[in-house]
Amino acid sequence: MAQQKFLHQRPIQNPFTNPFSSSPLSTSSISNRPISLLSRNGLLLLLALLVILGVFLPWAGSPLFPSPNKLSPSQSKWRDYSLPQAVKFVAKNGTVIVCAVSYPYLPFLNNWLISVSRQKHQDQVLVIAEDYATLYKVNEKWPGHAVLIPPALDSQTAHKFGSQGFFNFTARRPQHLLEILELGYNVMYNDVDMVWLQDPFQYLEGKHDAYFMDDMTAIKPLDHSHDLPPPGKKGRTYICSCMIFLRPTNGAKLLMKKWIEELETQPWSRAKKANDQPGFNWALNKTANQVDMYLLSQAAFPTGGLYFKNKTWVKETKGKHAIIHNNYIVGFEKKIKRFRDFNLWLVDDHASESPLGKLE
Ligand SMILES: *[C@@H]1O[C@H](CO)[C@@H](O)[C@H](O)[C@H]1NC(C)=O
Ligand SMILES: *[C@@H]1O[C@H](CO)[C@@H](O)[C@H](O)[C@H]1NC(C)=O
Ligand SMILES: *[C@@H]1O[C@H](CO)[C@@H](O)[C@H](O)[C@H]1NC(C)=O
Ligand SMILES: *[C@@H]1O[C@H](CO)[C@@H](O)[C@H](O)[C@H]1NC(C)=O
């Protein structure tokens, strides 16, 4: 029953209230020290002032605090970089891999990118930056691989995690995917709290419109059906909106349009603390007769509720896992710890394998 509660909830949280400990956002430990020195003597006062200037001046021009009037030439360039330009630049074989990231989640982006690079698909990755800091940072290290689709997530909206404004913001995801399909590309969407252990493209069998994974923990036989599963207790399925592959077909476009519609007609409510996953499941339900759908194998695409909780199953299905999703857990630090415990936190020792390199 406890698992029921978390079943359909994607553990996103307000990233801005929970920055990683070494984050430049937390300056309190630095700013406290000079104040205690003030009372001693003039020399120390001067020293303190120098420390403060040294600490804060570099940030004045940082991408964290972009001032529209003082953008560097390269920053203005990325500000105007459009989705069609970006998709054209990164696509290989008519396919792009997209994720959506805000600044505090860069370590997760980097971790995911290392695993994508190991399968040689990093060149196809396009990061949809949710704020300007992310746009500039990614493009500075890896030109052309991040795009921002205005409006940006402002810190005011971000602070109100679980609010309608935040829901509206994340609800733009199917619109971005639809736009990429309309441009004629295949698109794979991934959450960045994922790690690839194998190339997922080898599992995209046939020529179906939409491919997705189940978020249910119940163990299925290895040869389970690839059809949309029957609805669960809430009258709908528990397909994860965390990993989706779409071909630029009428069926896939219809599914995205239905998803957008579902998010509009079953909007945010305080009680439900909605995210975009239930809307996706209702869209699947309502378009099942018109869209050619393919449920990916559970052994290759297990929910975190299974992979991280059943050692026996993991042993039994060894060598069959393609993408691991760190869900069924809430909290930034908890996710990192769990990745570390399972040797999936690659950024500690393998940052050089990421196209972004070591982030600091
Ligand atoms: C593109 O397709 C070719 C031929 O199918 C394949 O060999 C190659 O690995 C693909 N490239 C990428 C980046 O997927
Ligand atoms: C969110 O979207 C709904 C439906 O489009 C709209 O009525 C509402 O005003 C929006 N709320 C915020 C805070 O953006
Ligand atoms: C759609 O959901 C309804 C209500 O739960 C259910 O009766 C129906 O079988 C579902 N359709 C499909 C194709 O899953
Ligand atoms: C764990 O996996 C094993 C092997 O697949 C299965 O028999 C068992 O029922 C699972 N345990 C739970 C708690 O789901």
Short mmCIF file of C-alpha atoms and ligand atoms in Angstrom, two decimals:
data_model
loop_
_atom_site.label_atom_id
_atom_site.label_comp_id
_atom_site.label_asym_id
_atom_site.label_seq_id
_atom_site.Cartn_x
_atom_site.Cartn_y
_atom_site.Cartn_z
CA MET A 1 0.00 0.00 0.00
CA ALA A 2 2.87 2.34 0.78
CA GLN A 3 4.17 1.85 -2.72
CA GLN A 4 0.76 2.69 -4.13
CA LYS A 5 1.19 6.19 -2.84
CA PHE A 6 4.36 6.82 -4.81
CA LEU A 7 3.46 4.78 -7.83
CA HIS A 8 2.66 7.49 -10.30
CA GLN A 9 4.59 10.27 -8.68
CA ARG A 10 7.71 11.33 -10.41
CA PRO A 11 10.02 12.50 -7.68
CA ILE A 12 10.72 15.95 -8.89
CA GLN A 13 11.19 18.55 -6.24
CA ASN A 14 12.02 22.17 -5.92
CA PRO A 15 15.60 22.21 -7.07
CA PHE A 16 16.21 25.71 -5.79
CA THR A 17 15.69 24.90 -2.14
CA ASN A 18 17.99 21.91 -2.25
CA PRO A 19 21.20 22.83 -4.02
CA PHE A 20 24.13 20.44 -3.77
CA SER A 21 26.43 21.29 -0.94
CA SER A 22 29.34 22.66 -2.96
CA SER A 23 26.99 24.84 -4.95
CA PRO A 24 27.92 28.43 -5.66
CA LEU A 25 24.35 29.23 -4.59
CA SER A 26 25.22 28.66 -0.93
CA THR A 27 27.48 31.51 -0.01
CA SER A 28 26.46 31.72 3.64
CA SER A 29 29.50 29.87 4.97
CA ILE A 30 31.75 32.37 3.23
CA SER A 31 29.90 35.54 4.14
CA ASN A 32 29.69 34.71 7.84
CA ARG A 33 33.39 34.74 8.45
CA PRO A 34 34.34 38.33 7.54
CA ILE A 35 31.60 39.67 9.81
CA SER A 36 33.16 38.07 12.91
CA LEU A 37 36.48 39.66 11.98
CA LEU A 38 35.09 43.18 11.72
CA SER A 39 35.46 44.01 15.39
CA ARG A 40 39.20 43.22 15.58
CA ASN A 41 41.14 45.89 13.70
CA GLY A 42 41.40 47.86 10.52
CA LEU A 43 43.78 45.49 8.83
CA LEU A 44 41.40 42.61 9.27
CA LEU A 45 38.54 44.79 8.09
CA LEU A 46 40.41 45.52 4.90
CA LEU A 47 41.18 41.84 4.51
CA ALA A 48 37.53 40.97 4.99
CA LEU A 49 36.49 43.47 2.37
CA LEU A 50 38.98 41.98 -0.05
CA VAL A 51 37.63 38.52 0.64
CA ILE A 52 34.09 39.69 0.04
CA LEU A 53 35.06 41.41 -3.21
CA GLY A 54 37.02 38.37 -4.29
CA VAL A 55 34.12 36.07 -3.62
CA PHE A 56 31.27 38.09 -5.02
CA LEU A 57 32.71 40.07 -7.92
CA PRO A 58 33.26 37.06 -10.16
CA TRP A 59 29.59 36.18 -9.71
CA ALA A 60 28.38 39.56 -10.86
CA GLY A 61 28.95 38.52 -14.47
CA SER A 62 28.14 34.86 -14.02
CA PRO A 63 25.45 33.07 -16.00
CA LEU A 64 23.57 32.54 -12.74
CA PHE A 65 22.68 36.22 -12.74
CA PRO A 66 22.36 37.08 -16.38
CA SER A 67 21.73 40.74 -16.95
CA PRO A 68 20.04 41.22 -20.31
CA ASN A 69 21.98 44.39 -21.04
CA LYS A 70 25.40 42.92 -20.48
CA LEU A 71 25.43 39.64 -22.38
CA SER A 72 28.65 38.47 -23.97
CA PRO A 73 28.46 37.95 -27.75
CA SER A 74 28.29 34.19 -27.30
CA GLN A 75 25.55 34.50 -24.70
CA SER A 76 23.41 36.63 -27.04
CA LYS A 77 23.99 34.04 -29.71
CA TRP A 78 22.66 31.22 -27.51
CA ARG A 79 19.78 33.37 -26.35
CA ASP A 80 18.56 33.50 -29.94
CA TYR A 81 19.32 29.85 -30.74
CA SER A 82 16.02 28.22 -31.75
CA LEU A 83 14.70 24.69 -31.41
CA PRO A 84 14.71 24.07 -35.21
CA GLN A 85 18.35 25.23 -35.41
CA ALA A 86 19.37 23.14 -32.42
CA VAL A 87 17.60 19.98 -33.60
CA LYS A 88 19.15 20.32 -37.04
CA PHE A 89 22.59 20.70 -35.46
CA VAL A 90 22.47 17.69 -33.11
CA ALA A 91 20.33 15.17 -35.05
CA LYS A 92 22.06 12.07 -36.41
CA ASN A 93 20.17 9.63 -38.63
CA GLY A 94 17.13 11.90 -38.21
CA THR A 95 17.06 11.25 -34.47
CA VAL A 96 17.55 13.44 -31.39
CA ILE A 97 17.74 12.54 -27.72
CA VAL A 98 16.31 15.25 -25.48
CA CYS A 99 16.15 15.96 -21.77
CA ALA A 100 14.98 19.01 -19.82
CA VAL A 101 17.23 20.38 -17.09
CA SER A 102 17.40 23.23 -14.58
CA TYR A 103 20.70 24.46 -13.10
CA PRO A 104 20.76 22.47 -9.81
CA TYR A 105 20.31 19.26 -11.80
CA LEU A 106 23.53 19.65 -13.82
CA PRO A 107 25.28 16.87 -11.83
CA PHE A 108 22.48 14.47 -12.84
CA LEU A 109 22.74 15.64 -16.44
CA ASN A 110 26.47 14.97 -16.37
CA ASN A 111 25.99 11.53 -14.83
CA TRP A 112 23.44 10.57 -17.48
CA LEU A 113 25.66 11.99 -20.26
CA ILE A 114 28.60 9.82 -19.20
CA SER A 115 26.42 6.75 -19.58
CA VAL A 116 25.05 7.98 -22.94
CA SER A 117 28.61 8.64 -24.15
CA ARG A 118 29.59 5.07 -23.31
CA GLN A 119 26.95 3.96 -25.84
CA LYS A 120 28.27 6.55 -28.35
CA HIS A 121 25.00 8.50 -28.63
CA GLN A 122 26.11 11.75 -26.93
CA ASP A 123 26.35 13.65 -30.24
CA GLN A 124 22.57 13.33 -30.64
CA VAL A 125 21.78 14.85 -27.25
CA LEU A 126 19.93 18.15 -27.01
CA VAL A 127 19.48 19.66 -23.55
CA ILE A 128 16.32 21.74 -23.18
CA ALA A 129 17.55 24.29 -20.66
CA GLU A 130 14.89 25.48 -18.24
CA ASP A 131 16.88 28.55 -17.19
CA TYR A 132 19.54 30.79 -18.75
CA ALA A 133 22.27 29.62 -16.38
CA THR A 134 21.90 26.10 -17.78
CA LEU A 135 21.72 27.36 -21.38
CA TYR A 136 24.99 29.29 -21.08
CA LYS A 137 26.83 26.70 -19.01
CA VAL A 138 26.10 23.76 -21.31
CA ASN A 139 26.80 25.70 -24.50
CA GLU A 140 30.01 27.15 -23.07
CA LYS A 141 31.34 23.62 -22.46
CA TRP A 142 29.58 21.93 -25.38
CA PRO A 143 28.53 24.46 -28.03
CA GLY A 144 25.15 23.94 -29.67
CA HIS A 145 23.85 21.22 -27.37
CA ALA A 146 21.50 23.33 -25.25
CA VAL A 147 18.50 25.37 -26.26
CA LEU A 148 16.03 27.42 -24.23
CA ILE A 149 12.43 27.63 -25.35
CA PRO A 150 11.06 30.85 -23.82
CA PRO A 151 9.81 31.65 -21.32
CA ALA A 152 12.56 30.48 -18.96
CA LEU A 153 11.78 29.01 -15.57
CA ASP A 154 12.12 32.01 -13.28
CA SER A 155 13.16 31.50 -9.70
CA GLN A 156 9.78 32.75 -8.52
CA THR A 157 7.95 29.94 -10.29
CA ALA A 158 10.61 27.44 -9.32
CA HIS A 159 10.24 28.34 -5.66
CA LYS A 160 6.62 27.37 -5.80
CA PHE A 161 7.21 23.71 -6.50
CA GLY A 162 3.94 21.84 -6.60
CA SER A 163 2.21 25.08 -7.56
CA GLN A 164 0.09 25.59 -10.62
CA GLY A 165 2.78 27.76 -12.18
CA PHE A 166 5.33 24.97 -11.83
CA PHE A 167 2.88 22.44 -13.21
CA ASN A 168 2.16 24.70 -16.19
CA PHE A 169 5.89 24.93 -16.78
CA THR A 170 6.54 21.18 -16.85
CA ALA A 171 3.36 20.69 -18.86
CA ARG A 172 5.16 22.21 -21.85
CA ARG A 173 7.13 18.99 -22.39
CA PRO A 174 4.68 17.35 -24.83
CA GLN A 175 4.61 20.62 -26.77
CA HIS A 176 8.40 20.52 -27.22
CA LEU A 177 8.23 16.88 -28.30
CA LEU A 178 5.41 17.65 -30.74
CA GLU A 179 7.43 20.49 -32.26
CA ILE A 180 10.38 18.15 -32.85
CA LEU A 181 8.06 15.60 -34.49
CA GLU A 182 6.57 18.33 -36.69
CA LEU A 183 10.12 19.13 -37.83
CA GLY A 184 10.31 15.51 -39.03
CA TYR A 185 12.68 13.94 -36.49
CA ASN A 186 12.53 10.83 -34.31
CA VAL A 187 12.87 11.85 -30.68
CA MET A 188 13.83 10.03 -27.51
CA TYR A 189 12.99 11.81 -24.26
CA ASN A 190 14.80 10.87 -21.03
CA ASP A 191 14.65 12.17 -17.46
CA VAL A 192 18.21 12.81 -16.29
CA ASP A 193 17.94 10.69 -13.15
CA MET A 194 18.59 7.76 -15.47
CA VAL A 195 21.70 5.76 -16.37
CA TRP A 196 22.19 3.80 -19.59
CA LEU A 197 23.84 0.40 -19.20
CA GLN A 198 23.27 -0.61 -22.84
CA ASP A 199 22.25 1.07 -26.08
CA PRO A 200 18.45 1.50 -25.76
CA PHE A 201 18.02 1.91 -29.53
CA GLN A 202 18.51 -1.81 -30.10
CA TYR A 203 15.25 -2.37 -28.17
CA LEU A 204 13.15 -0.13 -30.44
CA GLU A 205 11.93 -3.03 -32.53
CA GLY A 206 9.68 -2.58 -35.55
CA LYS A 207 8.21 0.66 -36.84
CA HIS A 208 5.76 1.64 -34.12
CA ASP A 209 4.66 5.22 -33.40
CA ALA A 210 5.49 5.37 -29.68
CA TYR A 211 7.67 3.33 -27.30
CA PHE A 212 7.51 3.60 -23.51
CA MET A 213 8.17 1.75 -20.24
CA ASP A 214 5.92 0.60 -17.41
CA ASP A 215 6.37 2.17 -13.96
CA MET A 216 4.73 -0.81 -12.19
CA THR A 217 6.87 -2.92 -9.87
CA ALA A 218 4.96 -6.19 -10.37
CA ILE A 219 7.29 -8.71 -12.00
CA LYS A 220 6.31 -9.80 -15.51
CA PRO A 221 7.50 -12.81 -17.49
CA LEU A 222 10.46 -12.09 -19.78
CA ASP A 223 8.23 -12.65 -22.82
CA HIS A 224 5.47 -10.27 -21.69
CA SER A 225 3.23 -8.56 -24.23
CA HIS A 226 4.37 -5.31 -25.87
CA ASP A 227 0.81 -3.96 -25.90
CA LEU A 228 -0.45 -1.19 -23.62
CA PRO A 229 -1.12 -2.94 -20.28
CA PRO A 230 -4.63 -3.03 -18.81
CA PRO A 231 -5.57 -0.08 -16.56
CA GLY A 232 -4.61 -0.26 -12.89
CA LYS A 233 -6.54 0.64 -9.75
CA LYS A 234 -7.03 4.28 -10.70
CA GLY A 235 -8.61 3.31 -14.01
CA ARG A 236 -5.46 4.15 -15.92
CA THR A 237 -2.08 2.63 -16.63
CA TYR A 238 1.19 3.55 -14.89
CA ILE A 239 3.36 4.15 -17.92
CA CYS A 240 6.38 6.31 -17.12
CA SER A 241 6.61 9.68 -18.86
CA CYS A 242 10.36 9.50 -18.08
CA MET A 243 11.48 7.59 -21.18
CA ILE A 244 9.60 7.92 -24.46
CA PHE A 245 10.63 7.28 -28.05
CA LEU A 246 8.50 8.71 -30.87
CA ARG A 247 8.66 8.50 -34.66
CA PRO A 248 7.44 11.54 -36.63
CA THR A 249 4.19 9.83 -37.61
CA ASN A 250 0.58 11.01 -37.41
CA GLY A 251 0.01 8.53 -34.58
CA ALA A 252 2.83 9.91 -32.42
CA LYS A 253 1.73 13.50 -33.10
CA LEU A 254 -1.84 12.62 -32.15
CA LEU A 255 -0.59 11.13 -28.87
CA MET A 256 1.32 14.35 -28.04
CA LYS A 257 -1.72 16.49 -28.91
CA LYS A 258 -3.92 14.33 -26.69
CA TRP A 259 -1.37 14.59 -23.87
CA ILE A 260 -1.37 18.41 -24.16
CA GLU A 261 -5.18 18.34 -24.13
CA GLU A 262 -5.28 16.07 -21.06
CA LEU A 263 -2.97 18.42 -19.15
CA GLU A 264 -5.26 21.31 -20.02
CA THR A 265 -8.54 19.58 -19.18
CA GLN A 266 -7.34 17.74 -16.06
CA PRO A 267 -5.29 20.59 -14.74
CA TRP A 268 -3.30 20.96 -11.60
CA SER A 269 -5.10 20.58 -8.28
CA ARG A 270 -3.79 21.16 -4.79
CA ALA A 271 -4.93 17.72 -3.61
CA LYS A 272 -3.37 15.74 -6.43
CA LYS A 273 -0.01 17.54 -6.56
CA ALA A 274 -0.16 16.69 -10.21
CA ASN A 275 2.72 16.07 -12.55
CA ASP A 276 2.61 15.26 -16.25
CA GLN A 277 2.46 11.45 -15.92
CA PRO A 278 -1.28 10.87 -15.32
CA GLY A 279 -2.07 13.06 -18.34
CA PHE A 280 0.27 10.95 -20.46
CA ASN A 281 -1.49 7.76 -19.32
CA TRP A 282 -4.95 9.14 -20.11
CA ALA A 283 -3.65 10.18 -23.53
CA LEU A 284 -2.41 6.62 -24.12
CA ASN A 285 -5.77 5.25 -23.02
CA LYS A 286 -7.76 7.51 -25.31
CA THR A 287 -5.60 7.11 -28.41
CA ALA A 288 -4.91 3.37 -28.04
CA ASN A 289 -7.00 2.53 -31.13
CA GLN A 290 -5.33 5.12 -33.35
CA VAL A 291 -1.70 4.97 -32.24
CA ASP A 292 0.67 2.05 -32.78
CA MET A 293 2.17 1.64 -29.30
CA TYR A 294 5.02 -0.52 -28.06
CA LEU A 295 5.63 -1.36 -24.40
CA LEU A 296 9.36 -1.88 -23.85
CA SER A 297 10.66 -4.96 -22.07
CA GLN A 298 10.60 -4.76 -18.28
CA ALA A 299 13.96 -6.50 -17.96
CA ALA A 300 15.61 -3.85 -20.16
CA PHE A 301 13.67 -0.84 -18.79
CA PRO A 302 12.79 -1.61 -15.17
CA THR A 303 11.22 0.97 -12.88
CA GLY A 304 13.44 2.09 -10.00
CA GLY A 305 10.82 0.54 -7.70
CA LEU A 306 11.92 -2.85 -8.98
CA TYR A 307 15.62 -2.42 -9.86
CA PHE A 308 16.68 -0.82 -6.58
CA LYS A 309 14.49 -2.99 -4.37
CA ASN A 310 14.70 -6.59 -5.53
CA LYS A 311 18.23 -8.02 -5.64
CA THR A 312 16.94 -11.44 -6.60
CA TRP A 313 15.22 -10.06 -9.69
CA VAL A 314 18.27 -8.00 -10.64
CA LYS A 315 20.45 -11.12 -10.40
CA GLU A 316 17.98 -13.18 -12.43
CA THR A 317 17.88 -10.57 -15.20
CA LYS A 318 21.61 -9.77 -15.16
CA GLY A 319 22.93 -8.48 -18.50
CA LYS A 320 19.45 -7.57 -19.74
CA HIS A 321 19.20 -4.03 -18.30
CA ALA A 322 19.37 -1.09 -20.71
CA ILE A 323 18.24 1.99 -18.74
CA ILE A 324 17.97 2.33 -14.96
CA HIS A 325 15.63 4.99 -13.57
CA ASN A 326 16.32 6.33 -10.09
CA ASN A 327 12.66 6.86 -9.14
CA TYR A 328 10.46 5.57 -6.30
CA ILE A 329 12.55 7.78 -4.00
CA VAL A 330 12.14 11.43 -3.11
CA GLY A 331 14.99 13.87 -2.60
CA PHE A 332 18.07 15.07 -4.41
CA GLU A 333 20.61 13.77 -1.86
CA LYS A 334 18.82 10.44 -1.50
CA LYS A 335 18.96 9.88 -5.23
CA ILE A 336 22.68 10.59 -5.31
CA LYS A 337 23.30 8.25 -2.38
CA ARG A 338 21.32 5.47 -4.02
CA PHE A 339 23.21 5.90 -7.31
CA ARG A 340 26.48 5.76 -5.31
CA ASP A 341 25.37 2.63 -3.44
CA PHE A 342 24.72 0.90 -6.76
CA ASN A 343 27.89 2.19 -8.46
CA LEU A 344 25.82 4.30 -10.84
CA TRP A 345 27.04 7.74 -9.70
CA LEU A 346 29.66 8.05 -12.43
CA VAL A 347 30.51 11.74 -12.04
CA ASP A 348 32.83 11.13 -9.08
CA ASP A 349 35.40 9.15 -11.06
CA HIS A 350 34.47 9.38 -14.72
CA ALA A 351 33.58 13.03 -15.35
CA SER A 352 36.17 13.19 -18.14
CA GLU A 353 33.95 10.86 -20.19
CA SER A 354 31.21 13.50 -20.32
CA PRO A 355 31.20 16.07 -23.12
CA LEU A 356 30.73 18.64 -20.34
CA GLY A 357 33.81 17.43 -18.46
CA LYS A 358 34.10 18.03 -14.75
CA LEU A 359 31.57 20.60 -13.56
CA GLU A 360 32.60 23.02 -10.86
C1 LIG B 1 23.12 5.82 -37.99
O1 LIG B 1 22.72 4.72 -38.80
C2 LIG B 1 23.79 3.92 -39.25
C3 LIG B 1 23.24 2.90 -40.24
O2 LIG B 1 22.05 2.34 -39.74
C4 LIG B 1 24.48 3.28 -38.06
O3 LIG B 1 25.56 2.47 -38.46
C5 LIG B 1 24.98 4.37 -37.13
O4 LIG B 1 25.52 3.80 -35.96
C6 LIG B 1 23.85 5.31 -36.74
N1 LIG B 1 24.39 6.41 -36.00
C7 LIG B 1 23.92 6.79 -34.83
C8 LIG B 1 24.59 7.94 -34.16
O5 LIG B 1 22.97 6.22 -34.31
C1 LIG B 2 -1.82 27.58 -15.65
O1 LIG B 2 -2.55 27.18 -16.80
C2 LIG B 2 -3.96 27.28 -16.64
C3 LIG B 2 -4.64 26.62 -17.85
O2 LIG B 2 -4.02 26.98 -19.05
C4 LIG B 2 -4.31 28.75 -16.47
O3 LIG B 2 -5.72 28.89 -16.32
C5 LIG B 2 -3.61 29.27 -15.24
O4 LIG B 2 -3.84 30.66 -15.10
C6 LIG B 2 -2.10 29.02 -15.30
N1 LIG B 2 -1.55 29.36 -13.99
C7 LIG B 2 -0.35 29.88 -13.80
C8 LIG B 2 0.01 30.25 -12.40
O5 LIG B 2 0.46 30.03 -14.71
C1 LIG B 3 -9.23 3.13 -20.94
O1 LIG B 3 -9.65 3.36 -19.61
C2 LIG B 3 -10.95 2.85 -19.33
C3 LIG B 3 -11.30 3.29 -17.91
O2 LIG B 3 -10.38 2.76 -17.00
C4 LIG B 3 -10.96 1.34 -19.51
O3 LIG B 3 -12.25 0.83 -19.28
C5 LIG B 3 -10.50 0.99 -20.92
O4 LIG B 3 -10.39 -0.40 -21.05
C6 LIG B 3 -9.17 1.66 -21.22
N1 LIG B 3 -8.81 1.43 -22.61
C7 LIG B 3 -7.65 0.92 -22.99
C8 LIG B 3 -7.47 0.74 -24.46
O5 LIG B 3 -6.77 0.61 -22.21
C1 LIG B 4 11.79 -10.40 -6.19
O1 LIG B 4 12.13 -11.08 -7.35
C2 LIG B 4 11.95 -12.47 -7.29
C3 LIG B 4 12.53 -13.06 -8.56
O2 LIG B 4 11.95 -12.53 -9.72
C4 LIG B 4 10.48 -12.79 -7.10
O3 LIG B 4 10.28 -14.18 -7.03
C5 LIG B 4 10.01 -12.11 -5.82
O4 LIG B 4 8.61 -12.31 -5.66
C6 LIG B 4 10.32 -10.64 -5.84
N1 LIG B 4 10.04 -10.04 -4.53
C7 LIG B 4 9.17 -9.05 -4.36
C8 LIG B 4 9.04 -8.53 -2.98
O5 LIG B 4 8.53 -8.58 -5.29
#
